[in-house]
Coordinates of C-alpha atoms in Angstrom, one line a residue:
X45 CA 75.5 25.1 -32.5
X46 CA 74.3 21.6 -31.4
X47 CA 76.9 19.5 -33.6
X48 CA 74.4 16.5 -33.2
X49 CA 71.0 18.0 -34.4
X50 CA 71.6 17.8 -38.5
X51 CA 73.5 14.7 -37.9
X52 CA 72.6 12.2 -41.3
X53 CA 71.0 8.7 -40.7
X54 CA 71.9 6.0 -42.8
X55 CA 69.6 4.1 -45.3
X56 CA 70.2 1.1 -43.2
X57 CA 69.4 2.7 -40.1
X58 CA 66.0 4.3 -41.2
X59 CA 64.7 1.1 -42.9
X60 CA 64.7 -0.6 -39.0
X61 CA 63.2 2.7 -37.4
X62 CA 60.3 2.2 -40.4
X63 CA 59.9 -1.3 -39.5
X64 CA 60.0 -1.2 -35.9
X65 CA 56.8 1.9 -36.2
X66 CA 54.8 -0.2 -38.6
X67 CA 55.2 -3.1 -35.9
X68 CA 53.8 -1.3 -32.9
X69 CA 51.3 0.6 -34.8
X70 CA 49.7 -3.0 -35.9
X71 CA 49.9 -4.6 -32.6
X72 CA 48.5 -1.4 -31.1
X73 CA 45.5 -1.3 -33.2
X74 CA 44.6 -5.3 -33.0
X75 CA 44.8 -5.2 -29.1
X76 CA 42.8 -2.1 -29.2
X77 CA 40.3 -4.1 -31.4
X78 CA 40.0 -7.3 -28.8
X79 CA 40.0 -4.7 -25.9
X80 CA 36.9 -3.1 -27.5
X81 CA 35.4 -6.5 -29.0
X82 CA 32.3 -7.7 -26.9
X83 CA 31.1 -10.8 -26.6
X84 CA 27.5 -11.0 -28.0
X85 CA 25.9 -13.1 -25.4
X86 CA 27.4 -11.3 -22.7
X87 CA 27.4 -7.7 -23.4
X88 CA 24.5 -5.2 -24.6
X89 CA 24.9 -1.3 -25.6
X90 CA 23.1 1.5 -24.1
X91 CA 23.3 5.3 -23.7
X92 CA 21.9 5.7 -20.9
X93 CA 24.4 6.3 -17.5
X94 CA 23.6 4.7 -14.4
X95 CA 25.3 3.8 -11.3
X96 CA 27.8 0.9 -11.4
X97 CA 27.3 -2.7 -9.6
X98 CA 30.4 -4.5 -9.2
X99 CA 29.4 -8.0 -10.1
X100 CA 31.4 -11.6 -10.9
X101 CA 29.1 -12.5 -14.5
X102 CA 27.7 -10.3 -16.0
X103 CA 25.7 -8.3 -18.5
X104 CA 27.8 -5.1 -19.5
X105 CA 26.3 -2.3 -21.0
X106 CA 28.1 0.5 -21.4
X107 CA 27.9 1.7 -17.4
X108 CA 25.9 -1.6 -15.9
X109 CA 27.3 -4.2 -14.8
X110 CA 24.9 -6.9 -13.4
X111 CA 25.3 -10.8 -11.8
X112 CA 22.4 -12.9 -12.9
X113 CA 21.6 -16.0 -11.1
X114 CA 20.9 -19.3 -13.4
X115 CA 20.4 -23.0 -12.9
X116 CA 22.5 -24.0 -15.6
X117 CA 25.5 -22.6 -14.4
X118 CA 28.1 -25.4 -15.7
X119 CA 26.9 -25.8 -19.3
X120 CA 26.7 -29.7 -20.8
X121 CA 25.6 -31.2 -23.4
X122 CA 23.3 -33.5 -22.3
X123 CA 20.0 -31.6 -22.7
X124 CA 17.3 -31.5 -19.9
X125 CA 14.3 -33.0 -20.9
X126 CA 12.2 -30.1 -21.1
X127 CA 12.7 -26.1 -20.6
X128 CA 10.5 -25.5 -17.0
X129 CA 8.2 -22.5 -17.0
X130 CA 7.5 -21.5 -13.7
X131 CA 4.3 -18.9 -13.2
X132 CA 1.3 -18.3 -11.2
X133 CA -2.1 -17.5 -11.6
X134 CA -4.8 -16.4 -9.9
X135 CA -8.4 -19.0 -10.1
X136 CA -10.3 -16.6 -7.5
X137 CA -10.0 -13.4 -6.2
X138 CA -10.3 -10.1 -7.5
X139 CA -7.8 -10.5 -10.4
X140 CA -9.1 -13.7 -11.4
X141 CA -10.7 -12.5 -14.8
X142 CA -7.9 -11.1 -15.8
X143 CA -5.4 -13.5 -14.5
X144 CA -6.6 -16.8 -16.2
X145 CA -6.9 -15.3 -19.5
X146 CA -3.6 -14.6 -19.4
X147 CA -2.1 -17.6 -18.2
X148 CA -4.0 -19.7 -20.6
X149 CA -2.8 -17.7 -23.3
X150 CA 0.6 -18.7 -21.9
X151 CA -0.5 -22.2 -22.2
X152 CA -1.7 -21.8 -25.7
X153 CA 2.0 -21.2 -26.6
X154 CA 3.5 -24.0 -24.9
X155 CA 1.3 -26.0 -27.1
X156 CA 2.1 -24.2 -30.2
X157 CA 5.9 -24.2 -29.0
X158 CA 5.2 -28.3 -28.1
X159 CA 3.5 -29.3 -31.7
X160 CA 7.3 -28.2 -33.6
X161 CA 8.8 -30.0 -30.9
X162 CA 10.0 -27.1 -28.5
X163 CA 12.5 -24.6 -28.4
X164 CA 15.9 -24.9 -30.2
X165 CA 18.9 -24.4 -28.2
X166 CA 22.1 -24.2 -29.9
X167 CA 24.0 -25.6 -26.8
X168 CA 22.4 -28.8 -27.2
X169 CA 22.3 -29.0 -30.3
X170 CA 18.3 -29.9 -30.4
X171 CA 15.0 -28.4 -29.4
X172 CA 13.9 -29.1 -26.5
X173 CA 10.0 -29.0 -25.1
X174 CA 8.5 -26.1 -22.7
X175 CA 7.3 -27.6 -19.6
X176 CA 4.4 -25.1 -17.3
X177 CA 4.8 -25.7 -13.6
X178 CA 2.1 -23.1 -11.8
X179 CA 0.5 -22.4 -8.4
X180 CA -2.5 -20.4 -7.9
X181 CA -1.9 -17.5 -5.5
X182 CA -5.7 -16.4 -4.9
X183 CA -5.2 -13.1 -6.0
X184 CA -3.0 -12.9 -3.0
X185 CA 0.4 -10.6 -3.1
X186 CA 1.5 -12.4 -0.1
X187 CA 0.8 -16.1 -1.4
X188 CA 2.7 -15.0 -4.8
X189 CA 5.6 -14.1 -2.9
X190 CA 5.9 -17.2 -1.3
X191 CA 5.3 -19.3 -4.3
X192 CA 7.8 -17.2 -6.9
X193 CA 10.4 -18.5 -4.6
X194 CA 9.1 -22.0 -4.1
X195 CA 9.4 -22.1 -8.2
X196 CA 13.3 -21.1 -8.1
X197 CA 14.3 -23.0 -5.3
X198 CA 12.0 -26.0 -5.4
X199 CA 11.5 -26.4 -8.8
X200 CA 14.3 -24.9 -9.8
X201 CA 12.5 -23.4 -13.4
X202 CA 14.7 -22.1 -15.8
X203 CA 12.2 -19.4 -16.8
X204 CA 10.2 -17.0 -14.4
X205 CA 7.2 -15.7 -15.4
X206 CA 5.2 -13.2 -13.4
X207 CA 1.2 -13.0 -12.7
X208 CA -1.2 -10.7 -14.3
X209 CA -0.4 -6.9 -13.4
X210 CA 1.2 -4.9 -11.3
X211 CA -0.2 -6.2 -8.1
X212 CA 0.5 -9.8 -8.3
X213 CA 4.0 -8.7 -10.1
X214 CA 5.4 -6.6 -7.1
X215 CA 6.2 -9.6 -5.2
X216 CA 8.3 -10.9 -7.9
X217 CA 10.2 -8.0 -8.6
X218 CA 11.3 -7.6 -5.4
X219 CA 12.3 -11.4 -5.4
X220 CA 14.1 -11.1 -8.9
X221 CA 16.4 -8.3 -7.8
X222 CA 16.8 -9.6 -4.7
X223 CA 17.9 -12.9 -6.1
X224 CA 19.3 -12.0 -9.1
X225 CA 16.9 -13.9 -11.4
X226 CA 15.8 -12.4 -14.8
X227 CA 12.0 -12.1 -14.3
X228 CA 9.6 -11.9 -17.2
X229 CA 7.1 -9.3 -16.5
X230 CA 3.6 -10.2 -18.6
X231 CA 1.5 -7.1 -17.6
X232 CA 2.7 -5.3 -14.6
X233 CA 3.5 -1.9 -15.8
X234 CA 4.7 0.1 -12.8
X235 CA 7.1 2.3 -13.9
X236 CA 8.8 1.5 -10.4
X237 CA 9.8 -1.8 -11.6
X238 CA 12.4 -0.3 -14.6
X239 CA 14.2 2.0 -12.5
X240 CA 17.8 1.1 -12.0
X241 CA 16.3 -3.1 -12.1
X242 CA 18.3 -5.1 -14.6
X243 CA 16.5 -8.4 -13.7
X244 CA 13.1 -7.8 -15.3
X245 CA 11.4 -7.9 -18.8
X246 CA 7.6 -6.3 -20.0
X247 CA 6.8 -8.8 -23.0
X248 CA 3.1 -7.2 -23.2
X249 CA 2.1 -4.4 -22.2
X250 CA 4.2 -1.0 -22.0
X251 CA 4.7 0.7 -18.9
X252 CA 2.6 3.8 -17.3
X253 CA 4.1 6.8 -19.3
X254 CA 3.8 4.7 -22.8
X255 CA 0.4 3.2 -21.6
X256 CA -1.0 6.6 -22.0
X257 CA 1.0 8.5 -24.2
X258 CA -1.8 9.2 -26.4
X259 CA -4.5 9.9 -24.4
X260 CA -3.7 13.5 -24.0
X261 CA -3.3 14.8 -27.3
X262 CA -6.6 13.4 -28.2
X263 CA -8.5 15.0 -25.6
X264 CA -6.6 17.9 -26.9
X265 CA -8.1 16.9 -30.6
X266 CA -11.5 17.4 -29.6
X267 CA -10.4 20.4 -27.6
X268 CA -10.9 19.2 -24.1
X269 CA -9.4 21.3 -21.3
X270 CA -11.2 20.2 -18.4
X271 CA -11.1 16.9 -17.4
X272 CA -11.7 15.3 -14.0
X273 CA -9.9 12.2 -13.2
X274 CA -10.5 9.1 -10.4
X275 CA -7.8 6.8 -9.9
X276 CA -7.4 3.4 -7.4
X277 CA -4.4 3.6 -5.5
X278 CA -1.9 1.0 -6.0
X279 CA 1.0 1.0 -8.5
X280 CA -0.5 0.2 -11.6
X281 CA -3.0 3.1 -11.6
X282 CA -1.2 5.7 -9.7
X283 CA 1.3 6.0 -12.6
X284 CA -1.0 6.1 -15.4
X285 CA -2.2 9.5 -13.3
X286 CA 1.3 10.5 -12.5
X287 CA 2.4 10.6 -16.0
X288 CA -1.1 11.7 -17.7
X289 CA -0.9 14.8 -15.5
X290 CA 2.3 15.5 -16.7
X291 CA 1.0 15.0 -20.6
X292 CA -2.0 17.1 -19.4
X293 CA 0.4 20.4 -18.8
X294 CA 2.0 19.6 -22.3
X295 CA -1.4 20.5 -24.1
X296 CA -2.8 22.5 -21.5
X297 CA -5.6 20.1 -20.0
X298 CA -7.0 21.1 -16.4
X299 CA -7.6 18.3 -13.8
X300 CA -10.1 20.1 -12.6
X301 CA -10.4 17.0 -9.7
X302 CA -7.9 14.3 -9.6
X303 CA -8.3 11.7 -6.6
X304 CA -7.6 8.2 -5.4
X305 CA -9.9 5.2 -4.3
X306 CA -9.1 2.4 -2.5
X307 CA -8.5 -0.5 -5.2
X308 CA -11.2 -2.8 -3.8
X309 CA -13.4 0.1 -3.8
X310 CA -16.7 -1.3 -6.0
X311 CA -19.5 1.4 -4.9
X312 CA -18.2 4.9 -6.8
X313 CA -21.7 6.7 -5.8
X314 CA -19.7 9.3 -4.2
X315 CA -17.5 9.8 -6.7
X316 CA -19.5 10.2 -9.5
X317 CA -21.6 13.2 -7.2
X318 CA -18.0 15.0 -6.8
X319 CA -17.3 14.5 -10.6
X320 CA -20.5 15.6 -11.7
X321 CA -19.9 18.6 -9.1
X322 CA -16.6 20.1 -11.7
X323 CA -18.9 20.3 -14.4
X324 CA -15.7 18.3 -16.4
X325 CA -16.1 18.0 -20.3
X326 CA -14.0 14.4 -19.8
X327 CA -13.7 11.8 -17.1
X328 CA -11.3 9.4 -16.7
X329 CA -11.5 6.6 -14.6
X330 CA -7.9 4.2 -14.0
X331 CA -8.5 0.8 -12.6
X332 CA -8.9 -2.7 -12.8
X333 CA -11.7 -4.6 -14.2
X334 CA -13.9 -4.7 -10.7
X335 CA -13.3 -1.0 -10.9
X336 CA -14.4 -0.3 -14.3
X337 CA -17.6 -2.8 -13.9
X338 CA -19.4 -1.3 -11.1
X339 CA -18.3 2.5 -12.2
X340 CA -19.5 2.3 -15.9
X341 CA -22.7 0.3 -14.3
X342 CA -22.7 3.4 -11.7
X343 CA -22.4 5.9 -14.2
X344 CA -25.6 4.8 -16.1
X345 CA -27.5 4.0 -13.4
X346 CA -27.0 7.7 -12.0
X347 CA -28.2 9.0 -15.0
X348 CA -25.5 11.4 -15.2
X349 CA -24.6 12.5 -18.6
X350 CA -20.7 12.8 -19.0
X351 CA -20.1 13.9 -22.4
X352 CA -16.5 11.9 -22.6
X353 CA -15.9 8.4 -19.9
X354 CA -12.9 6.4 -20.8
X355 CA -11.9 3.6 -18.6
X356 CA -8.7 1.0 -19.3
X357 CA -10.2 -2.4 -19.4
X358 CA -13.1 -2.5 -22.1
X359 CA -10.1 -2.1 -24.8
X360 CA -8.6 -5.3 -23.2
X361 CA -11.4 -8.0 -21.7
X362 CA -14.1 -6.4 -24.6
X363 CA -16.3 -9.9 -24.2
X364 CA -16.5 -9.5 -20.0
X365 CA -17.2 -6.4 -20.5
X366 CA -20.2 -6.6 -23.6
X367 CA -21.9 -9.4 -21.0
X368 CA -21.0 -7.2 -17.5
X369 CA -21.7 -3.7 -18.7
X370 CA -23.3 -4.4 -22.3
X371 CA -25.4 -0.8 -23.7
X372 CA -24.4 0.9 -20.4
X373 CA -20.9 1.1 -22.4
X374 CA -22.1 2.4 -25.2
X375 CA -20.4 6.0 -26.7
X376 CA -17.8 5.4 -23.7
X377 CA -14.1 5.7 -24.4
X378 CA -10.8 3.1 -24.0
X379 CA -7.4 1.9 -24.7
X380 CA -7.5 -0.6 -27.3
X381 CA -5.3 -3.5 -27.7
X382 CA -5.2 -6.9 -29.8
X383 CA -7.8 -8.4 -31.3
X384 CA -9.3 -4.9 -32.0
X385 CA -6.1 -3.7 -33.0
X386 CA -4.8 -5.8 -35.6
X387 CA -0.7 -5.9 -36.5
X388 CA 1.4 -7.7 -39.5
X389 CA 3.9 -10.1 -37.0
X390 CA 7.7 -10.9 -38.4
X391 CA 7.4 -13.2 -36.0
X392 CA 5.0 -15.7 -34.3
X393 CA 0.9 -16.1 -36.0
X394 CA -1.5 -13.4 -37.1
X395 CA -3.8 -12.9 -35.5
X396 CA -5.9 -15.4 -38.0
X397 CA -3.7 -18.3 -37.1
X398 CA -4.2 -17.2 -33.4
X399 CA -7.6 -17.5 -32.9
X400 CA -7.4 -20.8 -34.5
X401 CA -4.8 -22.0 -32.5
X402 CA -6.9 -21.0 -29.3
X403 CA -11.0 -21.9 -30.3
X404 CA -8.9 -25.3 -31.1
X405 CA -7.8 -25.4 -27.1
X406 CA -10.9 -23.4 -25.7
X407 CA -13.8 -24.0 -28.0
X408 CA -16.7 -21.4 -27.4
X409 CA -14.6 -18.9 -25.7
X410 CA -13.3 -15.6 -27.1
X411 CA -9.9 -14.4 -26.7
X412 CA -9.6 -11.3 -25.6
X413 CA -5.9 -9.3 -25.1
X414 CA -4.6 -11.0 -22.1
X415 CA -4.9 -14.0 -24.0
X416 CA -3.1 -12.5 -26.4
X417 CA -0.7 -11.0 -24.0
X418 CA 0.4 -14.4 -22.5
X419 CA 0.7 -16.2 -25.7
X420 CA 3.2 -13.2 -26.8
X421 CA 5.2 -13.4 -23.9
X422 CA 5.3 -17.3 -24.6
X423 CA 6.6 -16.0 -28.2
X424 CA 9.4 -13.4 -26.9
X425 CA 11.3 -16.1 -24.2
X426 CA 10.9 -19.0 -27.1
X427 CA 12.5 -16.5 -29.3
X428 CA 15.3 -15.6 -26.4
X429 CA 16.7 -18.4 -26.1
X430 CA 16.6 -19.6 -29.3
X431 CA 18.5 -16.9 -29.9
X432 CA 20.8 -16.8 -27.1
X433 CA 21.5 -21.0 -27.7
X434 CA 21.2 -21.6 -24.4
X435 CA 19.5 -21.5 -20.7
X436 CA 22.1 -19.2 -19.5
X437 CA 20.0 -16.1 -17.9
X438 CA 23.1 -13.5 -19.1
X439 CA 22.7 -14.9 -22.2
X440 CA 19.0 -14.8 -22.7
X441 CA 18.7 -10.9 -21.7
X442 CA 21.8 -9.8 -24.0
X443 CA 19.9 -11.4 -27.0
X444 CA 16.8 -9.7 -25.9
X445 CA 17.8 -6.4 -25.7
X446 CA 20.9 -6.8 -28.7
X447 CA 19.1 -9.2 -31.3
X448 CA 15.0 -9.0 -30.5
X449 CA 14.6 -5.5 -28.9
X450 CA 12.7 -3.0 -31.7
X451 CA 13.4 -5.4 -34.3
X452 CA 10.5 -8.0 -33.8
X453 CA 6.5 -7.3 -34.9
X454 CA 4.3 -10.0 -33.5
X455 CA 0.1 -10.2 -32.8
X456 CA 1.1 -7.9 -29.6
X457 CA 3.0 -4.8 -32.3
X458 CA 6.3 -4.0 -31.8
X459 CA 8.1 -5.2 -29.2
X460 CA 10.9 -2.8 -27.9
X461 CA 12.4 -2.4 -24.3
X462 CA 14.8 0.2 -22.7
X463 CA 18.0 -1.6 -21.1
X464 CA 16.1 -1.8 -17.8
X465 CA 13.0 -4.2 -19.2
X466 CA 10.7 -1.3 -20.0
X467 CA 8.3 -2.2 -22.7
X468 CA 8.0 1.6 -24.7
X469 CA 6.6 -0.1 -27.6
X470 CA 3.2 -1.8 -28.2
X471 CA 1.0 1.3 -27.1
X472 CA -2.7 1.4 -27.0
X473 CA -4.8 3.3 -29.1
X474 CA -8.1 6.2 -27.6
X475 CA -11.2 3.9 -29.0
X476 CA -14.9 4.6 -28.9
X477 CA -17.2 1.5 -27.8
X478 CA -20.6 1.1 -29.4
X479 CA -23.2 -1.2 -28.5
X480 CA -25.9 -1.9 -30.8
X481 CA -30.0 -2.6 -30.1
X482 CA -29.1 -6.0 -31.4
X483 CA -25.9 -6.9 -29.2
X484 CA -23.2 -6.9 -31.5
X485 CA -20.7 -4.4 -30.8
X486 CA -18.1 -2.2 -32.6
X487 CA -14.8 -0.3 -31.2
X488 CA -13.3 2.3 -33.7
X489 CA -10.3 3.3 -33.3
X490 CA -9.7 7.2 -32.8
X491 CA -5.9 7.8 -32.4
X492 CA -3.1 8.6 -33.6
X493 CA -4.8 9.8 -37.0
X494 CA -2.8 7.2 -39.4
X495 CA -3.9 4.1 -37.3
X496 CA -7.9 5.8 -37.0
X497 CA -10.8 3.9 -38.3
X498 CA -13.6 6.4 -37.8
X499 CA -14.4 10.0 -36.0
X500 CA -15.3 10.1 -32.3
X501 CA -18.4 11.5 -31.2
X502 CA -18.2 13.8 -28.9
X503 CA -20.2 14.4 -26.5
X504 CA -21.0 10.8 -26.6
X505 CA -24.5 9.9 -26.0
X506 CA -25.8 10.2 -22.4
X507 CA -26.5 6.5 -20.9
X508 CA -29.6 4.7 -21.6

């Protein structure tokens, strides 16, 4: 037998073996707490795996790591005098109506930012005014291109912000992640600008999949199988088909034709013949305002009665389309959005305190949603880096997605973004447009069933 192995320790003896285990079990578990600790304005959370970028500073989810450029690299604390905004717009072209609504409402908030004083920023100590610096790109991808880098490195703006849609917004995606500059995405809902893209964020609109997540299950509703469906080939609309065909196989909806148009494509004659030729009980048209003009016009004018038309942009620019269109919209279908879609903000104005704010800056002219749209994104980067308490890029995007992301209502809904810049929150609801003998107009809301203000006819009413 081992004459060691019942050998007796003394009292002594023990006491220092506690105390020595007690010691390294403490010391253990506080390094394992700073090891794990993360710094707020540097590190966000997220479940989702993706490949890994090795990068100097960074944000760190849980398997991204990503190096953000910045202008205010070396912080001070002598504040700048104003926070620079840099955007475009587009005064002509085809994107023009759509566009300057938007940019205005971005306007709108820089004045409602300006009359409080500006934007706090903790690093300073002070709030600080916005300051807009914008170029018009013509409706031009190539112009934009050139002038979301004459912004950066000219002007050196400490905020990006992106043109109306997804046309005018692929130029600057491709410069953000090029350049590693956070880019703040108003409208352009490609759902090729979230994938694997840590350097962009949707304010206003959310991308394809969520744009028109509900369509489907209302056709399915009024028991629509067979649906015939025209879309204009560029990003934009070639997800919103992409993804509605796959929501069609979930409730067993037929495309019974499904083709692309050119997106300057304004005379739809020789679609509406092959449409009529499927005999569909719905038809879906996805474009941009000069799409939906001259096909809604077209429609009518054919004397073609559809029983079911939805299009995207009466739900969004309802007063261009009531003086473009007018009755020859009536009984047609869309995706509405604020103002005809009214939410209760945590943050920001209602909707009331909106319109105020913007007859008091354009007197005579309705806001429609991309008014709304601009003014929210104005809302979400005042809110950023208030939050953040300073200009630092890295900084800005951790609050967003750890302190603002699905925890902040404004006149837009809920705002709420993947860890790629996704918007998956503010979805529009399937509305019915009527337009009455007298002018006036009225959009009821259809679904889902909790946020419906009416019934939809169906079939609509043939054109008049």
């Amino acid at each position: 037998m081992n004459k060691y192995r019942y050998r007796s320790v003394s009292t002594t003896t023990l006491a220092i073996i506690i105390i020595v285990v007690v010691i390294v079990v403490v010391v253990a578990g506080v390094a394992a707490y700073y090891a794990t600790k993360k710094p707020v304005t540097t590190t966000f959370t997220t479940t989702t795996s993706v490949p890994t970028t090795t990068t100097t500073t960074s944000i760190v989810p849980t398997t991204v790591t990503t190096t953000f450029t910045t202008t205010t690299s070396v912080p001070t604390t002598t504040a700048p005098p104003y926070i620079l905004i840099g955007t475009l717009y587009a005064s002509t072209g085809s994107f023009a109506s759509s566009s300057m609504p938007e940019y205005e409402g971005l306007q709108t908030w820089a004045k409602w930012i300006n009359q409080s004083g500006g934007i706090y920023v903790a690093q300073y100590g002070k709030k600080i005014p916005v300051k807009i610096i914008a170029y018009n790109d013509e409706s031009d991808p190539t112009t934009a291109q050139s002038l979301y880098n004459e912004l950066v490195t000219v002007d050196h703006v400490n905020v990006l912000v992106a043109d109306f849609g997804s046309v005018l917004t692929a130029p600057a995606v491709s410069y953000a992640n090029a350049s590693h500059i956070l880019l703040w995405d108003i409208t352009g809902t490609s759902y090729a600008f979230f994938t694997n893209n840590p350097y962009v964020i949707l304010t206003s609109l959310p991308a394809s999949p969520y744009f028109v997540l509900y369509i489907a299950p209302f056709l399915h509703s009024l028991n629509i199988t067979k649906v015939a469906v025209i879309y204009a080939a560029n990003d934009f609309n070639a997800y919103q088909d992409y993804f509605e065909g796959m929501f069609f196989k979930q409730y067993g909806i037929t495309a019974v034709l499904n083709e692309s148009f050119p997106t300057s494509t304004s005379d739809f004659s020789s679609y509406i013949a092959a449409i009529e030729s499927t005999k569909p009980q719905a038809v879906i048209e996805f474009g941009y305002p000069s799409n939906d003009i001259p096909f809604l016009n077209q429609v009518a004018s054919s004397k073609v009665c559809f029983p079911f038309v939805l299009t995207n942009f009466p739900g969004q620019l309802l007063p261009n389309f009531i003086s473009s269109v007018g009755a020859n919209m009536n009984g047609t279908f869309t995706l509405a959005y604020p103002p005809l879609v009214s939410y209760k903000p945590t943050y920001g104005p209602n909707l009331t305190e909106f319109e105020k704010l913007w007859n008091s800056t354009y007197p005579g002219v309705a806001p429609n949603f991309l008014s709304i749209a601009g003014f929210n994104a104005g809302l979400i980067i005042g809110l950023a880096i208030q939050d953040a308490g300073t200009l630092n890029q890295t900084a800005i995007k951790a609050a967003v997605l750890n302190d603002i992301s699905g925890k902040v209502v404004t006149i837009d809904g809920l705002f709420n973004i993947t860890q790629y810049g996704m918007q998956v929150g503010e979805t529009p609801l399937p509305s019915q447009v009527w337009v009455y003998p007298n002018g006036t107009t009225n959009v009821v809301l259809l679904w889902p069933p909790n946020e419906a203000t009416g019934k939809a006819v169906y079939p609509a009413p043939c054109p008049p």
